[in-house]
Structure formats: structure tokens, C-alpha cells
Amino acid sequence: MANDAPQAKHNYRTKLWNDWCPGCGDFGILASAQMALQQLGEDPLNVVFVTGIGCSGKTSHYVNVTGVHTLHGRALAFATGVKLANPKLKVLVSAGDGDQLGIGAGHYVAMGRRNIPITLMLHNNGVYGLTKGQAAPTLAKGVKTKSLASPNINGAINPTLLALSTGYTFVARAFSYDAKGLTEIIKMAVAHNGAALIDVLQPCITYNDINTREWYQERIYSLSAEGYDGTVKSAEEAESGEKLKAALTKSLEFGDRIPLGVLYKNEFVPSYLNGMGSTLRGYPGINPANEPIEKDGAPLTDLTQILDKLAIV
Ligand code: SF4
């Protein structure tokens, strides 16, 4: 998708027709991401929006920055390549729970292990909406949505627990209909120098008649309103692991009460870019995006030998 030239007030909306079901929770995530980028004042040319496959995959079409709509489960792999090739970019990913915790689960884990500065907005609705509502990895065992012939026989994955236990250094939960709260969390995640997960409770109004907007509204509460503070304040506190233990405990709370807000934020863990810098001389200052590839119109790398090898004669 082409970028507009940088402006004082960039319009993050595109003119493309949006075909999500009216009332879908995806709309709140889209609007919040657009507002967050607007308020952060990032140069839109330095923002890349990556999506996977599913209803959420269309988000990259609706945000007016460079967007990439990738393969099923591979959004984080692609985003990793973008970020490492050009570390100055802010990279945001929108992907569903089926995409990220099913076929893409390996990449989800690797993102935490590596602590790559990427913001993942997980569209968590418990179903594969695009393909008519099959049970996705966050749907609780025994639940029968209207699109299932019988109750779900698979155990559910807890996205925040998995993220915390695999090394994500920013883990939060938000509700897609709370655009103000979600916008603030996206801003924090984008500014964070490490792997950031936002587990966004995003009701699928068409196929999940159990975890509805009302179902969540009866259960959600604000962590900060109850005095919870998941931010690690010092290297000593990071070392002690106390905040991580508290966040792990909090992440298990998902039933009659569901906490929203920042579960964990730790700026004291070096990001993957530091690790790359120890193996690649000059990185991240010298990176693929700013390496010259030609001089006076001629490529610096002689490709003729490679092409000769590939030639079919
Ligand atoms: Fe949203 Fe569900 Fe419709 Fe997909 S099928 S657009 S997730 S309401």
C-alpha cells in the first residue's frame, strides 16, 4: 500500500470499503490503532502494519501506512524480518487468536524468546470468523458457540500466560469496545523497546454468541483502578522477578473477573537488536535498509555468477 508523504497531520484512514460485520470488535481495534498512531506523532513513513489471515488480516488494508497482508500464522515472522532489516521502523501486527496461537504458535513463542520490539495486537474472539466460526485456540473447553455442532473438546490457550512465560516484556489486555483504554495501551506498546503483546478481547458478533460484548462487560475490570502496577521500576526489581510472578498470577484470572490493563512491563531486558549487534558489526546502525546496493547505477554485488549458475542452457 502506498504511503502518503509525511504531513503534520497524517490521515491514518484509507478509503477502502470495510467488509467486517457491522458491530464487529475489529472496528474498535482499527480505530484505536489509528488514534494511537496519530497521537504518537510517528512519521507514517516509519510505520509498518503487518497482518495474518482471518478477518483481522484486513486491518492492514485500512491503516494508511505501509501494510503487508501475509500468510496464515506468519505475520510475526514477516514482521521480524521487517524490523531487523530496518530497526528504525515501528512495526505493528494485527492477527487473530487462531492465526497466532494455532498455526503461528511457534512464531508467537519465538517473538517472546527474542524480545523483538514489535507490537502484536491479538484479535481474541475464540473463533475462526473468516471461515464460519470453528473453535479457535482461546475458546474454552466445553463451550458450544452457535457455530459449533458440539461443545469444544480442545483445551484453551491463555495468551497472556504464554506471553509472560516465553519472555514478552510488555503484556497487556484490552477490550475492543473500550477505544480510549486500548488506544493508551497501543501507545505504550509501540513505545516499548521489546516484544509487546496486547490481548484484545474482540467479540465476534456473528459466530461467538457466548463471549459477547455483554458477557465481557459483566466481568472486566481495570487493574490500575485496583492499585495493580505491573511496571518494573529498577534493575533490582527486574532481577527479583517479583513483578513477573505477580503478572503470571494475574494472567490466570479469567472467569467471573477479567483484568484489563498492563499486566507486565519490563524495560530492563535488552532487546533482540542488542543481540544482533553482538554478532553483526555495526548493527543496528548499519543494517540492510541503509546498506548501499548500487553505485553510479551499477549494482555493488555482482549477480552474474549466481545468474549464470541458474541459467538453463
Ligand atoms: Fe468480525 Fe466475526 Fe464478522 Fe469476522 S465474522 S468480521 S470476526 S463479526
mmCIF file of C-alpha atoms and ligand atoms in Angstrom:
data_model
loop_
_atom_site.group_PDB
_atom_site.id
_atom_site.type_symbol
_atom_site.label_atom_id
_atom_site.label_comp_id
_atom_site.label_asym_id
_atom_site.label_seq_id
_atom_site.Cartn_x
_atom_site.Cartn_y
_atom_site.Cartn_z
ATOM 1 C CA MET A 1 0.000 0.000 0.000
ATOM 2 C CA ALA A 2 1.449 3.344 -0.959
ATOM 3 C CA ASN A 3 2.358 5.844 1.741
ATOM 4 C CA ASP A 4 1.327 9.445 1.689
ATOM 5 C CA ALA A 5 4.160 11.932 2.092
ATOM 6 C CA PRO A 6 4.749 12.844 5.770
ATOM 7 C CA GLN A 7 2.409 15.603 6.890
ATOM 8 C CA ALA A 8 1.789 17.480 10.102
ATOM 9 C CA LYS A 9 -1.491 15.603 10.495
ATOM 10 C CA HIS A 10 -1.439 12.365 8.616
ATOM 11 C CA ASN A 11 -4.764 10.700 7.906
ATOM 12 C CA TYR A 12 -4.374 7.075 9.002
ATOM 13 C CA ARG A 13 -7.647 6.025 7.373
ATOM 14 C CA THR A 14 -7.833 4.570 3.906
ATOM 15 C CA LYS A 15 -10.758 4.850 1.544
ATOM 16 C CA LEU A 16 -11.118 1.112 1.043
ATOM 17 C CA TRP A 17 -14.513 -0.471 1.639
ATOM 18 C CA ASN A 18 -14.618 -2.214 5.010
ATOM 19 C CA ASP A 19 -16.477 -5.534 4.845
ATOM 20 C CA TRP A 20 -16.366 -6.574 8.509
ATOM 21 C CA CYS A 21 -19.758 -7.457 10.001
ATOM 22 C CA PRO A 22 -21.389 -4.308 11.414
ATOM 23 C CA GLY A 23 -20.635 -4.175 15.145
ATOM 24 C CA CYS A 24 -17.586 -6.477 14.981
ATOM 25 C CA GLY A 25 -14.975 -5.841 17.663
ATOM 26 C CA ASP A 26 -12.372 -5.408 14.922
ATOM 27 C CA PHE A 27 -13.637 -1.875 14.340
ATOM 28 C CA GLY A 28 -12.534 -0.817 17.837
ATOM 29 C CA ILE A 29 -9.039 -2.193 17.291
ATOM 30 C CA LEU A 30 -8.716 -0.448 13.945
ATOM 31 C CA ALA A 31 -9.922 2.901 15.300
ATOM 32 C CA SER A 32 -7.671 2.598 18.375
ATOM 33 C CA ALA A 33 -4.597 1.788 16.287
ATOM 34 C CA GLN A 34 -5.281 4.778 14.040
ATOM 35 C CA MET A 35 -5.768 7.084 17.036
ATOM 36 C CA ALA A 36 -2.659 5.762 18.777
ATOM 37 C CA LEU A 37 -0.502 6.383 15.703
ATOM 38 C CA GLN A 38 -1.991 9.839 15.299
ATOM 39 C CA GLN A 39 -1.305 10.730 18.923
ATOM 40 C CA LEU A 40 2.209 9.278 18.903
ATOM 41 C CA GLY A 41 3.065 11.561 16.014
ATOM 42 C CA GLU A 42 5.274 8.966 14.360
ATOM 43 C CA ASP A 43 6.380 9.717 10.827
ATOM 44 C CA PRO A 44 3.938 7.466 8.923
ATOM 45 C CA LEU A 45 6.772 6.512 6.589
ATOM 46 C CA ASN A 46 8.388 4.825 9.583
ATOM 47 C CA VAL A 47 5.368 2.692 10.458
ATOM 48 C CA VAL A 48 4.645 -0.743 9.012
ATOM 49 C CA PHE A 49 1.427 -2.633 9.667
ATOM 50 C CA VAL A 50 1.575 -6.412 9.207
ATOM 51 C CA THR A 51 -1.380 -8.794 9.303
ATOM 52 C CA GLY A 52 -2.017 -12.512 9.041
ATOM 53 C CA ILE A 53 -5.033 -14.359 7.681
ATOM 54 C CA GLY A 54 -8.524 -14.043 9.091
ATOM 55 C CA CYS A 55 -10.984 -11.192 9.454
ATOM 56 C CA SER A 56 -8.264 -9.278 11.324
ATOM 57 C CA GLY A 57 -5.972 -9.708 8.322
ATOM 58 C CA LYS A 58 -7.806 -6.934 6.536
ATOM 59 C CA THR A 59 -6.695 -4.383 9.136
ATOM 60 C CA SER A 60 -3.524 -3.632 7.174
ATOM 61 C CA HIS A 61 -5.710 -2.531 4.248
ATOM 62 C CA TYR A 62 -7.468 0.047 6.402
ATOM 63 C CA VAL A 63 -4.478 1.782 8.037
ATOM 64 C CA ASN A 64 -2.785 4.318 5.789
ATOM 65 C CA VAL A 65 0.841 3.265 6.242
ATOM 66 C CA THR A 66 2.934 0.641 4.515
ATOM 67 C CA GLY A 67 0.943 -2.533 5.028
ATOM 68 C CA VAL A 68 1.656 -6.189 4.431
ATOM 69 C CA HIS A 69 -1.060 -8.847 4.397
ATOM 70 C CA THR A 70 0.908 -12.043 4.880
ATOM 71 C CA LEU A 71 0.318 -15.789 5.121
ATOM 72 C CA HIS A 72 -1.649 -17.640 7.776
ATOM 73 C CA GLY A 73 0.339 -17.750 11.009
ATOM 74 C CA ARG A 74 3.342 -15.954 9.514
ATOM 75 C CA ALA A 75 2.632 -12.332 10.398
ATOM 76 C CA LEU A 76 5.205 -12.277 13.205
ATOM 77 C CA ALA A 77 7.837 -13.992 11.062
ATOM 78 C CA PHE A 78 7.330 -11.363 8.406
ATOM 79 C CA ALA A 79 7.266 -8.535 10.954
ATOM 80 C CA THR A 80 10.517 -9.849 12.419
ATOM 81 C CA GLY A 81 12.183 -9.563 9.025
ATOM 82 C CA VAL A 82 10.891 -6.026 8.562
ATOM 83 C CA LYS A 83 12.074 -4.905 11.994
ATOM 84 C CA LEU A 84 15.513 -6.495 11.757
ATOM 85 C CA ALA A 85 16.111 -5.181 8.235
ATOM 86 C CA ASN A 86 15.214 -1.641 9.273
ATOM 87 C CA PRO A 87 15.315 -1.221 13.074
ATOM 88 C CA LYS A 88 14.083 2.360 12.998
ATOM 89 C CA LEU A 89 10.637 1.239 11.832
ATOM 90 C CA LYS A 90 7.738 0.896 14.232
ATOM 91 C CA VAL A 91 6.156 -2.438 13.397
ATOM 92 C CA LEU A 92 2.607 -3.311 14.428
ATOM 93 C CA VAL A 93 0.931 -6.655 13.874
ATOM 94 C CA SER A 94 -2.785 -7.439 13.900
ATOM 95 C CA ALA A 95 -3.643 -11.135 13.941
ATOM 96 C CA GLY A 96 -6.319 -13.408 15.339
ATOM 97 C CA ASP A 97 -6.003 -15.988 18.080
ATOM 98 C CA GLY A 98 -6.445 -18.750 15.507
ATOM 99 C CA ASP A 99 -3.644 -17.321 13.402
ATOM 100 C CA GLN A 100 -1.212 -16.652 16.244
ATOM 101 C CA LEU A 101 -1.926 -19.461 18.692
ATOM 102 C CA GLY A 102 -2.778 -22.178 16.170
ATOM 103 C CA ILE A 103 -0.627 -22.372 13.049
ATOM 104 C CA GLY A 104 1.513 -19.413 14.156
ATOM 105 C CA ALA A 105 2.176 -20.551 17.737
ATOM 106 C CA GLY A 106 5.875 -21.209 17.099
ATOM 107 C CA HIS A 107 6.402 -17.645 15.934
ATOM 108 C CA TYR A 108 4.412 -16.352 18.918
ATOM 109 C CA VAL A 109 6.819 -18.146 21.268
ATOM 110 C CA ALA A 110 9.922 -17.085 19.314
ATOM 111 C CA MET A 111 8.887 -13.429 19.490
ATOM 112 C CA GLY A 112 8.957 -13.615 23.291
ATOM 113 C CA ARG A 113 12.228 -15.546 23.466
ATOM 114 C CA ARG A 114 13.865 -12.943 21.275
ATOM 115 C CA ASN A 115 12.217 -9.884 22.790
ATOM 116 C CA ILE A 116 11.880 -8.223 19.405
ATOM 117 C CA PRO A 117 10.463 -4.670 19.532
ATOM 118 C CA ILE A 118 7.188 -5.368 17.741
ATOM 119 C CA THR A 119 3.618 -4.666 18.876
ATOM 120 C CA LEU A 120 1.251 -7.595 18.476
ATOM 121 C CA MET A 121 -2.463 -6.853 18.775
ATOM 122 C CA LEU A 122 -4.106 -10.216 19.221
ATOM 123 C CA HIS A 123 -7.714 -10.165 17.992
ATOM 124 C CA ASN A 124 -9.006 -12.653 20.540
ATOM 125 C CA ASN A 125 -12.533 -13.830 19.778
ATOM 126 C CA GLY A 126 -12.333 -17.598 20.265
ATOM 127 C CA VAL A 127 -13.396 -18.486 16.734
ATOM 128 C CA TYR A 128 -12.125 -18.612 13.176
ATOM 129 C CA GLY A 129 -14.570 -15.934 11.998
ATOM 130 C CA LEU A 130 -13.456 -15.785 8.367
ATOM 131 C CA THR A 131 -14.157 -19.496 7.854
ATOM 132 C CA LYS A 132 -17.553 -19.600 9.598
ATOM 133 C CA GLY A 133 -16.739 -19.875 13.281
ATOM 134 C CA GLN A 134 -14.780 -23.043 14.028
ATOM 135 C CA ALA A 135 -13.306 -23.220 17.552
ATOM 136 C CA ALA A 136 -10.041 -21.260 17.798
ATOM 137 C CA PRO A 137 -7.306 -21.815 20.416
ATOM 138 C CA THR A 138 -8.680 -19.387 23.009
ATOM 139 C CA LEU A 139 -12.188 -20.878 23.124
ATOM 140 C CA ALA A 140 -12.723 -22.573 26.489
ATOM 141 C CA LYS A 141 -13.112 -26.333 26.579
ATOM 142 C CA GLY A 142 -16.755 -27.432 26.793
ATOM 143 C CA VAL A 143 -18.119 -24.222 25.282
ATOM 144 C CA LYS A 144 -20.543 -24.590 22.405
ATOM 145 C CA THR A 145 -20.955 -21.490 20.310
ATOM 146 C CA LYS A 146 -23.796 -21.374 17.819
ATOM 147 C CA SER A 147 -21.418 -22.212 15.001
ATOM 148 C CA LEU A 148 -20.245 -25.490 16.584
ATOM 149 C CA ALA A 149 -22.114 -28.765 16.209
ATOM 150 C CA SER A 150 -20.981 -29.903 19.668
ATOM 151 C CA PRO A 151 -19.056 -28.427 22.621
ATOM 152 C CA ASN A 152 -15.375 -27.624 22.073
ATOM 153 C CA ILE A 153 -13.213 -30.627 23.057
ATOM 154 C CA ASN A 154 -9.876 -28.745 22.953
ATOM 155 C CA GLY A 155 -8.285 -27.030 25.905
ATOM 156 C CA ALA A 156 -7.825 -23.275 25.608
ATOM 157 C CA ILE A 157 -4.525 -21.392 25.403
ATOM 158 C CA ASN A 158 -4.105 -18.416 27.709
ATOM 159 C CA PRO A 159 -2.362 -15.781 25.506
ATOM 160 C CA THR A 160 -1.094 -13.611 28.363
ATOM 161 C CA LEU A 161 0.227 -16.556 30.370
ATOM 162 C CA LEU A 162 2.033 -17.903 27.304
ATOM 163 C CA ALA A 163 3.491 -14.485 26.501
ATOM 164 C CA LEU A 164 4.727 -13.926 30.048
ATOM 165 C CA SER A 165 6.280 -17.362 30.247
ATOM 166 C CA THR A 166 8.092 -17.029 26.935
ATOM 167 C CA GLY A 167 9.728 -13.664 27.560
ATOM 168 C CA TYR A 168 7.483 -10.880 26.282
ATOM 169 C CA THR A 169 8.448 -7.765 28.202
ATOM 170 C CA PHE A 170 5.155 -5.917 27.684
ATOM 171 C CA VAL A 171 1.940 -7.837 28.253
ATOM 172 C CA ALA A 172 -1.450 -6.175 28.462
ATOM 173 C CA ARG A 173 -5.117 -6.928 27.954
ATOM 174 C CA ALA A 174 -7.720 -4.588 26.497
ATOM 175 C CA PHE A 175 -11.345 -4.634 25.356
ATOM 176 C CA SER A 176 -12.055 -3.714 21.757
ATOM 177 C CA TYR A 177 -15.105 -1.611 22.688
ATOM 178 C CA ASP A 178 -13.017 0.496 25.067
ATOM 179 C CA ALA A 179 -11.274 2.530 22.386
ATOM 180 C CA LYS A 180 -9.846 5.036 24.854
ATOM 181 C CA GLY A 181 -8.214 2.386 27.024
ATOM 182 C CA LEU A 182 -6.987 0.391 24.034
ATOM 183 C CA THR A 183 -5.501 3.488 22.402
ATOM 184 C CA GLU A 184 -3.454 4.237 25.518
ATOM 185 C CA ILE A 185 -2.189 0.665 25.691
ATOM 186 C CA ILE A 186 -1.230 0.627 21.998
ATOM 187 C CA LYS A 187 0.740 3.848 22.518
ATOM 188 C CA MET A 188 2.627 2.276 25.420
ATOM 189 C CA ALA A 189 3.280 -0.915 23.466
ATOM 190 C CA VAL A 190 4.590 0.916 20.392
ATOM 191 C CA ALA A 191 6.925 2.990 22.585
ATOM 192 C CA HIS A 192 8.187 -0.131 24.384
ATOM 193 C CA ASN A 193 11.621 -1.420 23.376
ATOM 194 C CA GLY A 194 10.777 -5.106 23.369
ATOM 195 C CA ALA A 195 8.203 -7.730 22.470
ATOM 196 C CA ALA A 196 4.740 -6.386 23.245
ATOM 197 C CA LEU A 197 1.521 -8.378 23.363
ATOM 198 C CA ILE A 198 -1.901 -6.772 23.669
ATOM 199 C CA ASP A 199 -4.524 -9.444 24.187
ATOM 200 C CA VAL A 200 -7.581 -7.658 22.812
ATOM 201 C CA LEU A 201 -10.916 -9.185 23.776
ATOM 202 C CA GLN A 202 -12.688 -8.761 20.455
ATOM 203 C CA PRO A 203 -16.193 -10.232 20.303
ATOM 204 C CA CYS A 204 -17.148 -11.911 17.030
ATOM 205 C CA ILE A 205 -20.794 -10.958 16.931
ATOM 206 C CA THR A 206 -21.585 -13.355 14.101
ATOM 207 C CA TYR A 207 -20.194 -16.680 15.310
ATOM 208 C CA ASN A 208 -19.463 -16.429 19.039
ATOM 209 C CA ASP A 209 -22.730 -15.974 20.906
ATOM 210 C CA ILE A 210 -21.124 -16.883 24.258
ATOM 211 C CA ASN A 211 -18.247 -14.404 24.718
ATOM 212 C CA THR A 212 -20.275 -11.396 23.695
ATOM 213 C CA ARG A 213 -19.818 -7.716 24.386
ATOM 214 C CA GLU A 214 -22.259 -8.005 27.322
ATOM 215 C CA TRP A 215 -20.540 -11.161 28.633
ATOM 216 C CA TYR A 216 -17.264 -9.268 28.843
ATOM 217 C CA GLN A 217 -18.808 -6.090 30.217
ATOM 218 C CA GLU A 218 -20.123 -8.045 33.206
ATOM 219 C CA ARG A 219 -16.628 -9.309 34.003
ATOM 220 C CA ILE A 220 -13.926 -6.831 33.004
ATOM 221 C CA TYR A 221 -12.295 -4.506 35.498
ATOM 222 C CA SER A 222 -9.340 -2.140 35.461
ATOM 223 C CA LEU A 223 -6.104 -3.334 37.047
ATOM 224 C CA SER A 224 -4.891 0.188 37.753
ATOM 225 C CA ALA A 225 -8.198 1.124 39.432
ATOM 226 C CA GLU A 226 -7.490 -1.647 41.943
ATOM 227 C CA GLY A 227 -3.935 -0.447 42.577
ATOM 228 C CA TYR A 228 -2.129 -3.070 40.495
ATOM 229 C CA ASP A 229 1.098 -1.821 38.938
ATOM 230 C CA GLY A 230 2.887 -4.255 36.623
ATOM 231 C CA THR A 231 5.743 -1.932 35.645
ATOM 232 C CA VAL A 232 9.214 -2.984 36.733
ATOM 233 C CA LYS A 233 10.889 0.086 38.238
ATOM 234 C CA SER A 234 14.536 -0.931 38.612
ATOM 235 C CA ALA A 235 17.129 -3.464 37.512
ATOM 236 C CA GLU A 236 16.999 -4.972 41.005
ATOM 237 C CA GLU A 237 13.251 -5.387 40.769
ATOM 238 C CA ALA A 238 13.649 -6.972 37.333
ATOM 239 C CA GLU A 239 16.233 -9.353 38.783
ATOM 240 C CA SER A 240 13.961 -10.364 41.651
ATOM 241 C CA GLY A 241 11.190 -11.470 39.260
ATOM 242 C CA GLU A 242 8.535 -10.325 41.717
ATOM 243 C CA LYS A 243 6.579 -8.320 39.142
ATOM 244 C CA LEU A 244 6.712 -11.222 36.704
ATOM 245 C CA LYS A 245 5.360 -13.612 39.337
ATOM 246 C CA ALA A 246 2.539 -11.197 40.142
ATOM 247 C CA ALA A 247 1.710 -10.877 36.436
ATOM 248 C CA LEU A 248 1.725 -14.653 35.954
ATOM 249 C CA THR A 249 -0.737 -14.984 38.828
ATOM 250 C CA LYS A 250 -2.911 -12.206 37.444
ATOM 251 C CA SER A 251 -2.909 -13.750 33.979
ATOM 252 C CA LEU A 252 -4.690 -16.795 35.396
ATOM 253 C CA GLU A 253 -7.656 -14.666 36.421
ATOM 254 C CA PHE A 254 -10.143 -15.214 33.610
ATOM 255 C CA GLY A 255 -13.620 -16.115 34.740
ATOM 256 C CA ASP A 256 -16.049 -14.137 36.838
ATOM 257 C CA ARG A 257 -13.499 -11.324 36.788
ATOM 258 C CA ILE A 258 -11.230 -10.431 33.869
ATOM 259 C CA PRO A 259 -8.494 -7.847 34.406
ATOM 260 C CA LEU A 260 -7.736 -5.172 31.812
ATOM 261 C CA GLY A 261 -4.613 -3.052 31.622
ATOM 262 C CA VAL A 262 -0.870 -3.583 31.727
ATOM 263 C CA LEU A 263 -0.053 -6.886 33.413
ATOM 264 C CA TYR A 264 3.695 -6.564 32.970
ATOM 265 C CA LYS A 265 6.166 -4.064 31.596
ATOM 266 C CA ASN A 266 9.902 -4.544 31.908
ATOM 267 C CA GLU A 267 12.296 -2.154 30.153
ATOM 268 C CA PHE A 268 15.353 -3.751 31.766
ATOM 269 C CA VAL A 269 15.695 -6.646 29.333
ATOM 270 C CA PRO A 270 17.889 -5.949 26.273
ATOM 271 C CA SER A 271 16.006 -6.349 23.022
ATOM 272 C CA TYR A 272 16.974 -8.722 20.232
ATOM 273 C CA LEU A 273 18.581 -5.804 18.402
ATOM 274 C CA ASN A 274 21.286 -5.746 21.086
ATOM 275 C CA GLY A 275 21.934 -9.437 20.499
ATOM 276 C CA MET A 276 22.171 -8.854 16.751
ATOM 277 C CA GLY A 277 24.632 -6.053 17.447
ATOM 278 C CA SER A 278 26.931 -8.515 19.193
ATOM 279 C CA THR A 279 27.091 -10.750 16.130
ATOM 280 C CA LEU A 280 26.842 -8.256 13.257
ATOM 281 C CA ARG A 281 29.434 -5.499 13.283
ATOM 282 C CA GLY A 282 27.866 -2.043 13.285
ATOM 283 C CA TYR A 283 24.284 -3.300 13.705
ATOM 284 C CA PRO A 284 21.745 -1.785 14.235
ATOM 285 C CA GLY A 285 23.334 1.441 12.908
ATOM 286 C CA ILE A 286 24.432 -0.445 9.815
ATOM 287 C CA ASN A 287 21.543 -2.556 8.607
ATOM 288 C CA PRO A 288 20.183 -3.948 5.341
ATOM 289 C CA ALA A 289 17.883 -0.956 4.849
ATOM 290 C CA ASN A 290 20.720 1.560 4.744
ATOM 291 C CA GLU A 291 23.364 -0.566 3.037
ATOM 292 C CA PRO A 292 24.169 0.819 -0.417
ATOM 293 C CA ILE A 293 23.250 -1.617 -3.166
ATOM 294 C CA GLU A 294 24.449 0.362 -6.169
ATOM 295 C CA LYS A 295 26.968 2.960 -7.245
ATOM 296 C CA ASP A 296 26.555 5.155 -10.308
ATOM 297 C CA GLY A 297 23.675 2.961 -11.386
ATOM 298 C CA ALA A 298 25.642 -0.272 -11.176
ATOM 299 C CA PRO A 299 24.884 -2.953 -8.531
ATOM 300 C CA LEU A 300 27.614 -3.384 -5.908
ATOM 301 C CA THR A 301 27.059 -7.114 -5.858
ATOM 302 C CA ASP A 302 27.975 -8.995 -8.975
ATOM 303 C CA LEU A 303 24.998 -11.237 -9.573
ATOM 304 C CA THR A 304 26.195 -12.593 -12.883
ATOM 305 C CA GLN A 305 27.875 -15.650 -11.343
ATOM 306 C CA ILE A 306 24.691 -16.572 -9.468
ATOM 307 C CA LEU A 307 22.542 -15.968 -12.510
ATOM 308 C CA ASP A 308 24.931 -17.973 -14.679
ATOM 309 C CA LYS A 309 24.531 -20.913 -12.314
ATOM 310 C CA LEU A 310 20.763 -20.666 -12.531
ATOM 311 C CA ALA A 311 20.706 -20.328 -16.292
ATOM 312 C CA ILE A 312 19.067 -23.202 -18.164
ATOM 313 C CA VAL A 313 21.084 -23.851 -21.280
HETATM 314 FE FE1 SF4 B 1 -15.955 -9.781 12.949
HETATM 315 FE FE2 SF4 B 1 -16.790 -12.271 13.352
HETATM 316 FE FE3 SF4 B 1 -17.752 -10.843 11.309
HETATM 317 FE FE4 SF4 B 1 -15.234 -11.693 11.288
HETATM 318 S S1 SF4 B 1 -17.078 -12.989 11.243
HETATM 319 S S2 SF4 B 1 -15.951 -9.644 10.695
HETATM 320 S S3 SF4 B 1 -14.665 -11.542 13.453
HETATM 321 S S4 SF4 B 1 -18.032 -10.400 13.484
#
